[in-house]
Tab-separated table of N, CA and C in Angstrom:
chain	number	residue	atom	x	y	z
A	677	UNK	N	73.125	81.098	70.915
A	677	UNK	CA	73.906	80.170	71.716
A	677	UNK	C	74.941	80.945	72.523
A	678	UNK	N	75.036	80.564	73.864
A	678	UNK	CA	76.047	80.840	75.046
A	678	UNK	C	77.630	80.886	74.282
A	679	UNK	N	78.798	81.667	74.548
A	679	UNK	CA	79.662	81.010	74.372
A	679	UNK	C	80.010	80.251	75.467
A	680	UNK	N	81.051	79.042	75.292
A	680	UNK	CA	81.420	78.029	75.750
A	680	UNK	C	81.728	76.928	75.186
A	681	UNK	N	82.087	75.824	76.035
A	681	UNK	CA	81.925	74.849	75.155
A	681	UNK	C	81.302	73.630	74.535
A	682	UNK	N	81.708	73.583	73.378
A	682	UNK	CA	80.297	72.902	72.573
A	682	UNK	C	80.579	71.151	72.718
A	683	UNK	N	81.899	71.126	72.655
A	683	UNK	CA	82.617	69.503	72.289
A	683	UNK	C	83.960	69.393	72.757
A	684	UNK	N	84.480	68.250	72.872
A	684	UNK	CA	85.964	67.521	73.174
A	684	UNK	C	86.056	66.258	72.330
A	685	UNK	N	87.326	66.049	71.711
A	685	UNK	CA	87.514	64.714	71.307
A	685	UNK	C	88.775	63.925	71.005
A	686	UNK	N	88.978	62.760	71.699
A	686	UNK	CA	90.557	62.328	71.165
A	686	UNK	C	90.258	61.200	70.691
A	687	UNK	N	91.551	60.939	70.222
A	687	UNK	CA	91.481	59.652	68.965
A	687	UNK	C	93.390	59.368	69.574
A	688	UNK	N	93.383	58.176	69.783
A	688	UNK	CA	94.416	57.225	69.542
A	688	UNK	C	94.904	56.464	68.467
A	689	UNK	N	95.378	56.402	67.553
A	689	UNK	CA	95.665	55.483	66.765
A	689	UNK	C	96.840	54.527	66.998
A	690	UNK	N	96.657	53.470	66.200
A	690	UNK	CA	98.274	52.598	66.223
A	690	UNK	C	98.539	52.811	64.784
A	691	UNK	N	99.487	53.196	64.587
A	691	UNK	CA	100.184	53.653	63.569
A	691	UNK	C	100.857	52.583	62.627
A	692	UNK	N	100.639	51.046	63.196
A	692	UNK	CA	100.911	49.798	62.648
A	692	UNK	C	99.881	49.781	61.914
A	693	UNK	N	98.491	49.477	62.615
A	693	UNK	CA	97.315	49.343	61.888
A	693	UNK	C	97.224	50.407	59.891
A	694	UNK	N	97.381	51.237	60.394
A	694	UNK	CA	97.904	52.597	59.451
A	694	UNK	C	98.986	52.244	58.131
A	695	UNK	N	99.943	51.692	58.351
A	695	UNK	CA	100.884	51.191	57.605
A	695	UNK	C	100.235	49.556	57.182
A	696	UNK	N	99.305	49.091	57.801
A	696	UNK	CA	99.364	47.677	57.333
A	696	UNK	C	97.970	48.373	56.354
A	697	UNK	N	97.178	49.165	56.260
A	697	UNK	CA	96.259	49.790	55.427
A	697	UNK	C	96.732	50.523	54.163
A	698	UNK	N	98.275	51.120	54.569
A	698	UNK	CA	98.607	51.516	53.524
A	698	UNK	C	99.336	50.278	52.748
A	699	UNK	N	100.214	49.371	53.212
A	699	UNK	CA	100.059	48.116	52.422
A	699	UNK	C	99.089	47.607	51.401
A	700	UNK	N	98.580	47.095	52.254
A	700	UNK	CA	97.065	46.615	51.616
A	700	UNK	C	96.400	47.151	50.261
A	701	UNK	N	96.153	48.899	50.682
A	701	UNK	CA	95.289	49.890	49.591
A	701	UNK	C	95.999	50.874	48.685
A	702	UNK	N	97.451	51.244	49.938
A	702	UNK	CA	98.205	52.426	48.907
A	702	UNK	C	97.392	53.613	48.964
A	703	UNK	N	97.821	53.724	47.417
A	703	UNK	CA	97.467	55.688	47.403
A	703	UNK	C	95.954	55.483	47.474
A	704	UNK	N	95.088	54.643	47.509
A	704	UNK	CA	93.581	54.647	47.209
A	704	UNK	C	93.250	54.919	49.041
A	705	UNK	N	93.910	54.478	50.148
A	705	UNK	CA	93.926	54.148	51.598
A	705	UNK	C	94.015	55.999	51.509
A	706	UNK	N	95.471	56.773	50.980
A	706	UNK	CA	95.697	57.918	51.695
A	706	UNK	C	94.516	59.050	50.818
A	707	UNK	N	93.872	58.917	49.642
A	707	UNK	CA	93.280	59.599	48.876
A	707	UNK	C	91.507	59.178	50.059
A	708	UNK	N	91.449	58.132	50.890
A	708	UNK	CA	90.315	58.490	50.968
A	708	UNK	C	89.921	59.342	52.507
A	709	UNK	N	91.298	59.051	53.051
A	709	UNK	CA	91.293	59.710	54.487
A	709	UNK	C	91.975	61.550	54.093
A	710	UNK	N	92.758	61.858	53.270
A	710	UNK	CA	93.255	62.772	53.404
A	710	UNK	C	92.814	63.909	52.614
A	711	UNK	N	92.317	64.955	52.966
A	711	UNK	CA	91.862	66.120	51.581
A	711	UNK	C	93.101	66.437	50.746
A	712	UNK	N	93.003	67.541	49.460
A	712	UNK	CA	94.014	67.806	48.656
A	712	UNK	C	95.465	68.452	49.202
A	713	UNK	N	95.086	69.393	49.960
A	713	UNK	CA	96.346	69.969	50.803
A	713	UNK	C	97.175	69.093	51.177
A	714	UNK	N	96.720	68.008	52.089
A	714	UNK	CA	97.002	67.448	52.967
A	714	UNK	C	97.794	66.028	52.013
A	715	UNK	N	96.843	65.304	51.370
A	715	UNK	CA	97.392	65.062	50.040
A	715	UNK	C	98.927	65.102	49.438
A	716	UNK	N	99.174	66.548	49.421
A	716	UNK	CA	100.559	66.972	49.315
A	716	UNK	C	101.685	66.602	50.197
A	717	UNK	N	101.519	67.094	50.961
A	717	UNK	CA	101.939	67.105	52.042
A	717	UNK	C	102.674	65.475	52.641
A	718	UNK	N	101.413	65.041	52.566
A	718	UNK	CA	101.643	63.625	52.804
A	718	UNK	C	102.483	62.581	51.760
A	719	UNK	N	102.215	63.342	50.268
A	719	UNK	CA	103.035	62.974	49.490
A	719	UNK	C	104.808	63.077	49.231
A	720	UNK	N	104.742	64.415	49.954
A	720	UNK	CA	106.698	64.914	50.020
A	720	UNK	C	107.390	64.076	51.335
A	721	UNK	N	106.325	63.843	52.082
A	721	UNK	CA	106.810	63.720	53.597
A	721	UNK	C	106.984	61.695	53.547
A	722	UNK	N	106.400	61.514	52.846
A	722	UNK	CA	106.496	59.858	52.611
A	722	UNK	C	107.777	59.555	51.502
A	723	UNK	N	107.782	60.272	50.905
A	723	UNK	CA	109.145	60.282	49.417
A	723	UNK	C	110.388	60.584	50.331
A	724	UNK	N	110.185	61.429	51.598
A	724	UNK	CA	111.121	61.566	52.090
A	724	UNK	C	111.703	60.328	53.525
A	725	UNK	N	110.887	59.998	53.583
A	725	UNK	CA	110.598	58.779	54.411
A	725	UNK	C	109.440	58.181	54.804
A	726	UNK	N	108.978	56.971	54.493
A	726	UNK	CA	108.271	55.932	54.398
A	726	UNK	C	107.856	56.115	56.107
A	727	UNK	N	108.220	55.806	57.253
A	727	UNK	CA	107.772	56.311	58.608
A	727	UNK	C	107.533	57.427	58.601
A	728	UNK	N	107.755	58.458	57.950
A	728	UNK	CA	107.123	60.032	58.632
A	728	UNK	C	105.743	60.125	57.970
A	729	UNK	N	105.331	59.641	56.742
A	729	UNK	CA	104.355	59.581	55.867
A	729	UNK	C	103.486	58.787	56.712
A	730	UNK	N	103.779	57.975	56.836
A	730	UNK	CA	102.918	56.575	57.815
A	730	UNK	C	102.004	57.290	59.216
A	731	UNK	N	103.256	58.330	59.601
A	731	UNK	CA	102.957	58.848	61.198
A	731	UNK	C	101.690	60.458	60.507
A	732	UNK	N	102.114	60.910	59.377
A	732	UNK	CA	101.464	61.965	59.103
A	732	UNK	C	99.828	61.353	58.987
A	733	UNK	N	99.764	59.988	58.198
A	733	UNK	CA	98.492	59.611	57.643
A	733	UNK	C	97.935	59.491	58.855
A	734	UNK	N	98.663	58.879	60.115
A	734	UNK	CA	98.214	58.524	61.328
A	734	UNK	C	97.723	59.685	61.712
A	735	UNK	N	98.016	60.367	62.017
A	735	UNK	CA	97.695	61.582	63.035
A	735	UNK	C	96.816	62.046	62.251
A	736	UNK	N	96.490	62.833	61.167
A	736	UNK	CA	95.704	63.140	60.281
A	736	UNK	C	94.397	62.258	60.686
A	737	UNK	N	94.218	60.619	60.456
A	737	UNK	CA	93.372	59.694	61.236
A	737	UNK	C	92.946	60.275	62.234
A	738	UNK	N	93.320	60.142	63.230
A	738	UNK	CA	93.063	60.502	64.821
A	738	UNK	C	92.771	61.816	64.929
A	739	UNK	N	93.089	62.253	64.133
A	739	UNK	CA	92.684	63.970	64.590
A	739	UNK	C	91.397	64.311	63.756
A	740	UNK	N	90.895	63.674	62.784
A	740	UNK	CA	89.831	63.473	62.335
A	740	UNK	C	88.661	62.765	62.978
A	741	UNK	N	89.305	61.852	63.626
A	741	UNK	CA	88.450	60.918	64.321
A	741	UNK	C	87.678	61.852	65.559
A	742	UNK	N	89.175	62.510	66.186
A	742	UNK	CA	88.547	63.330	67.863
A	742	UNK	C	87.743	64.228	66.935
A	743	UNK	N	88.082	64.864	65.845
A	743	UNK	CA	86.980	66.227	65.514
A	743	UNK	C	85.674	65.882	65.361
A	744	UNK	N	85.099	64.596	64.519
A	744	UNK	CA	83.998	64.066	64.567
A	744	UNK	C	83.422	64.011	66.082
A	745	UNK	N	84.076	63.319	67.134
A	745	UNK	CA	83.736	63.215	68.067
A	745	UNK	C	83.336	64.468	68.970
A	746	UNK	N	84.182	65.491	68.692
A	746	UNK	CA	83.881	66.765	69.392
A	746	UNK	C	83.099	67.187	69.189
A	747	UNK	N	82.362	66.910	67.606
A	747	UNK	CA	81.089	67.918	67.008
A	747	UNK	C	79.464	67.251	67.393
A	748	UNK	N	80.375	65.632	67.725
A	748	UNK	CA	79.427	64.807	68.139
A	748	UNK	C	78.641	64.455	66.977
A	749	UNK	N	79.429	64.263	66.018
A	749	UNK	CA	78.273	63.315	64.552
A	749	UNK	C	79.188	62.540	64.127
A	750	UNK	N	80.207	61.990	64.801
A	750	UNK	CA	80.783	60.993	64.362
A	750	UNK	C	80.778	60.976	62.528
A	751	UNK	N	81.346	59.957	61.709
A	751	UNK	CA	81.285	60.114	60.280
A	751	UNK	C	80.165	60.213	59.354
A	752	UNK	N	79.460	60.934	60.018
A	752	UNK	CA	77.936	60.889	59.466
A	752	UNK	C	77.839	62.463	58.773
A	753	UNK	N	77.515	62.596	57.461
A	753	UNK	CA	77.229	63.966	57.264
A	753	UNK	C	76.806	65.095	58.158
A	754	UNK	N	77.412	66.116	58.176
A	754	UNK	CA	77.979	66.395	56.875
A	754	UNK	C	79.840	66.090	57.230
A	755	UNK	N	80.370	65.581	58.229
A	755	UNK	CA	81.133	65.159	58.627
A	755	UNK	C	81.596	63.893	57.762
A	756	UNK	N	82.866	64.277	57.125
A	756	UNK	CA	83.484	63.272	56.122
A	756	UNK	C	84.738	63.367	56.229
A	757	UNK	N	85.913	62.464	55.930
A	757	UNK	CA	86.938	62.499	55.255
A	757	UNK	C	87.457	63.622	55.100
A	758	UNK	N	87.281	63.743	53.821
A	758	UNK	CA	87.534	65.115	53.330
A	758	UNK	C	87.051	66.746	53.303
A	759	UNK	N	85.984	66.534	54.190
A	759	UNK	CA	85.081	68.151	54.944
A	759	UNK	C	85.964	68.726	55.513
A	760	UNK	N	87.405	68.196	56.216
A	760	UNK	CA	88.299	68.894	57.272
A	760	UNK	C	89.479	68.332	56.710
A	761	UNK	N	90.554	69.154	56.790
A	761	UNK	CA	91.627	68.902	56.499
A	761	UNK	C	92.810	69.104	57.889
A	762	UNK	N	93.687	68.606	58.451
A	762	UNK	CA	94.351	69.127	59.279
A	762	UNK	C	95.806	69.590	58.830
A	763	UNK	N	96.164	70.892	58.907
A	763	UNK	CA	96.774	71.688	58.288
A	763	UNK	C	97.948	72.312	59.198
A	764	UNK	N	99.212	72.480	58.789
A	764	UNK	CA	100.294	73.449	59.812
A	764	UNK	C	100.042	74.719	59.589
A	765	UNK	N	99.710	75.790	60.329
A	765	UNK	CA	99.826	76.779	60.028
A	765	UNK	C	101.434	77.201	59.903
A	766	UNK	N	102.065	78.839	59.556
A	766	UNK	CA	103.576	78.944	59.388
A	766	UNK	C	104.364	78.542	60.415
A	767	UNK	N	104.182	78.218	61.542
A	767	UNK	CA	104.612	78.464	62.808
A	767	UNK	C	104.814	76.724	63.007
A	768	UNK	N	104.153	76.042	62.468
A	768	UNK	CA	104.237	74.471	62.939
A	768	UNK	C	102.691	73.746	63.508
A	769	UNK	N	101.890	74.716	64.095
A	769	UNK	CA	100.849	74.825	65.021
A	769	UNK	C	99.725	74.028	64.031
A	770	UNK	N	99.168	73.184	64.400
A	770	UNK	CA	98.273	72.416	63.392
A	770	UNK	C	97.092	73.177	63.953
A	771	UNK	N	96.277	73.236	62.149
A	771	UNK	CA	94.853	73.863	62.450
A	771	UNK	C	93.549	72.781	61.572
A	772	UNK	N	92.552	73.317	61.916
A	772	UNK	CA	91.397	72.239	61.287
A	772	UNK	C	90.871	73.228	60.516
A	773	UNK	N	91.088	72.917	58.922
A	773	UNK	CA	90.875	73.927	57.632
A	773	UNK	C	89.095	72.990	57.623
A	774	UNK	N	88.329	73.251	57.314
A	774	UNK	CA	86.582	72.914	56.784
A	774	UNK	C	86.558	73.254	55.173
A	775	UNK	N	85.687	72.152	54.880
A	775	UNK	CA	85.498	72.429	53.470
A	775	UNK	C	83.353	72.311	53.598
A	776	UNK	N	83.209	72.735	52.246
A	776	UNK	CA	81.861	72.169	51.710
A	776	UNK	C	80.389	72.459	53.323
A	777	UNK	N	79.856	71.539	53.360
A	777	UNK	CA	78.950	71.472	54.340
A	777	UNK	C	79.544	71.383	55.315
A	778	UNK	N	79.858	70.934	55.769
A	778	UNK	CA	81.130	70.864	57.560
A	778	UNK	C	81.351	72.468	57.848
A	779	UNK	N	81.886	73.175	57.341
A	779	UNK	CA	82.471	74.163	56.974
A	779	UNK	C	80.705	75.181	57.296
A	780	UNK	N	79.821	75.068	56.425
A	780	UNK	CA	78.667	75.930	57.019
A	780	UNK	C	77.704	75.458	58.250
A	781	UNK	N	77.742	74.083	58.376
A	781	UNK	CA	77.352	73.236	59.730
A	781	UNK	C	78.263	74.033	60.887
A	782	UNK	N	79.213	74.411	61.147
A	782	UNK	CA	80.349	75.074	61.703
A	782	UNK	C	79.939	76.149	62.233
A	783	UNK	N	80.079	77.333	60.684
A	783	UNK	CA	79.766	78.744	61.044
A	783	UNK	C	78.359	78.910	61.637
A	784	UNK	N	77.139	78.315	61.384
A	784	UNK	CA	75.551	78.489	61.819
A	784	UNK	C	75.992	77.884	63.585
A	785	UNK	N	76.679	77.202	63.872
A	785	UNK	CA	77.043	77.101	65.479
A	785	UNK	C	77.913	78.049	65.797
A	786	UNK	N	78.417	78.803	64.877
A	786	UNK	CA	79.779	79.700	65.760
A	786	UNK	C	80.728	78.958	66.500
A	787	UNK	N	81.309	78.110	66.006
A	787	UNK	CA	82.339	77.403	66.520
A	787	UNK	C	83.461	77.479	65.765
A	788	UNK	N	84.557	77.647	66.890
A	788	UNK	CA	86.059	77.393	66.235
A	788	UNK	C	87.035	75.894	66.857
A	789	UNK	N	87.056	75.587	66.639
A	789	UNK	CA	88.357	74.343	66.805
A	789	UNK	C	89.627	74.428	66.431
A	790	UNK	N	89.793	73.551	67.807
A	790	UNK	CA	91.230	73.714	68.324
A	790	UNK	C	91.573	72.104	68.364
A	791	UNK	N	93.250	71.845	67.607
A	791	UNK	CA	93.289	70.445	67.836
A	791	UNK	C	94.940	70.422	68.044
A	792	UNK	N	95.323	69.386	68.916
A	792	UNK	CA	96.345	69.061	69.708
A	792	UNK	C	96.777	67.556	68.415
A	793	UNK	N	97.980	67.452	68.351
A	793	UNK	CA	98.225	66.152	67.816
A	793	UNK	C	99.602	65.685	68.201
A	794	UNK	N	100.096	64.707	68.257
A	794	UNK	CA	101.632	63.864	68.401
A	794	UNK	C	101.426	62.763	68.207
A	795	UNK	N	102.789	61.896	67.897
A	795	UNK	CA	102.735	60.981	67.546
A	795	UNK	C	104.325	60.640	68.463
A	796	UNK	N	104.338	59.077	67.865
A	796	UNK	CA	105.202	58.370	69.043
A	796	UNK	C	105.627	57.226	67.562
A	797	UNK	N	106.601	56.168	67.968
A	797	UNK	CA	107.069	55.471	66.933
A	797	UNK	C	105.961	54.474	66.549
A	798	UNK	N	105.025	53.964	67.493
A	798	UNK	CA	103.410	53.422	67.018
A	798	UNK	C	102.134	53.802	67.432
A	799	UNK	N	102.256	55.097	67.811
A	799	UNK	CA	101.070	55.549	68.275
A	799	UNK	C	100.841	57.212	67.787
A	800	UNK	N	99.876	57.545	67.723
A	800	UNK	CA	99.355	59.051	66.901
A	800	UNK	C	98.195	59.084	67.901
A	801	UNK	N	98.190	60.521	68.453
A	801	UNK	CA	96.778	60.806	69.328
A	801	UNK	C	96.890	62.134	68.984
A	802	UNK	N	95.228	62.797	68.881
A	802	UNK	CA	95.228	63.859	68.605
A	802	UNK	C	93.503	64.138	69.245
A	803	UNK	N	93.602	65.528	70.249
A	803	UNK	CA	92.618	66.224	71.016
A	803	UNK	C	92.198	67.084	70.434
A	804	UNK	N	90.689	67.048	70.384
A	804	UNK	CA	89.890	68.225	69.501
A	804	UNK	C	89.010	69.345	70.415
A	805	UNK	N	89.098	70.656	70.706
A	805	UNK	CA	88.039	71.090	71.538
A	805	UNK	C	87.253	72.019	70.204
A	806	UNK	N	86.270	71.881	70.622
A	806	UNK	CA	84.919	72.561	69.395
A	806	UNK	C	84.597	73.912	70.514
A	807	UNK	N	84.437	74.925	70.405
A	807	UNK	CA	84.494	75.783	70.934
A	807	UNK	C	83.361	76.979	70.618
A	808	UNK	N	82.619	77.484	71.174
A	808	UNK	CA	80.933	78.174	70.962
A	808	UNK	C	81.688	79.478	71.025
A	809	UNK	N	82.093	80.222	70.033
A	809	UNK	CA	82.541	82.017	69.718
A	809	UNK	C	81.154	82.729	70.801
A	810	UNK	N	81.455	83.890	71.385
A	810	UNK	CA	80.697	84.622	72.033
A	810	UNK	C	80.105	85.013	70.246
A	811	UNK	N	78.323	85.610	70.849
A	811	UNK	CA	77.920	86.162	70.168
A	811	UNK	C	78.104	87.852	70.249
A	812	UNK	N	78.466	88.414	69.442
A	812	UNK	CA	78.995	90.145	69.555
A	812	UNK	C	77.184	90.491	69.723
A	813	UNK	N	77.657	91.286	70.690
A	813	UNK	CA	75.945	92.531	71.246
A	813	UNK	C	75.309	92.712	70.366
A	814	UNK	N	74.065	93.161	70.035
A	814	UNK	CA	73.087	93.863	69.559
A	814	UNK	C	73.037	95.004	69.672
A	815	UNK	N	74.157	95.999	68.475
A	815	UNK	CA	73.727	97.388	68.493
A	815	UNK	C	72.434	98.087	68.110
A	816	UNK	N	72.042	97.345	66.969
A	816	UNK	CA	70.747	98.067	66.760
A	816	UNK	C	69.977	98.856	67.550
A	817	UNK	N	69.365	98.586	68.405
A	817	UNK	CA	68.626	99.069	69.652
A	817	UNK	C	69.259	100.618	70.006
């Protein structure tokens, strides 16, 4: 495969919808959208306030949503929930961690992803580009 690119994807959320789910389901709502890392995360950041938790689950949503969309398999295996995690690296810079099958579906394309996220007091959007790694030459020869 060419490098270039493979995919694009954004996701909007309303961040009401999000909070009226976590109503509703609770920790069963954030355990099924969020992997273990993230999990955490989402756990300190809600203890510390009830809106930042709300906006984390959100964006986390949406940025899951555009990555499906970028890879173009929507929630269909091996694309799940919990296959991708969206993660801060030290710097603040959010990255898309892969787990399990997602994760080798990935490397056999040579793709890296890149994802954009913000949020607003009811809205979370987050842009995914899926990206085709050059293939390194053929020394053999």
């Amino acid at each position: 495969m060419n490098a270039g690119l493979y995919g694009v994807g954004t996701d909007v959320c309303d961040l009401r919808r999000i909070a009226q789910a976590w109503s509703r389901h609770g920790e069963r709502f954030a355990l099924r959208i969020l992997g273990p890392a993230e999990q955490s995360v989402f756990a300190a950041r809600h203890a510390r306030s009830a809106a930042r938790g709300i906006a984390y689950l959100g964006t986390r949503f949406a940025a899951k949503e555009a990555l499906s969309k970028a890879l173009g398999l929507g929630l269909h295996m091996p694309m799940s929930w919990q296959a991708c995690e969206i993660l801060n690296a030290p710097g603040g810079r959010p990255r898309v961690t892969l787990h399990g099958a997602l994760a080798d579906w990935c490397a056999q394309r040579a793709l890296a992803l890149h994802v954009s996220i913000s949020d607003e007091t009811d809205t979370a959007v987050a842009f995914v580009v899926a990206e085709i790694l050059p293939t390194p030459p053929d020394r053999s020869a």
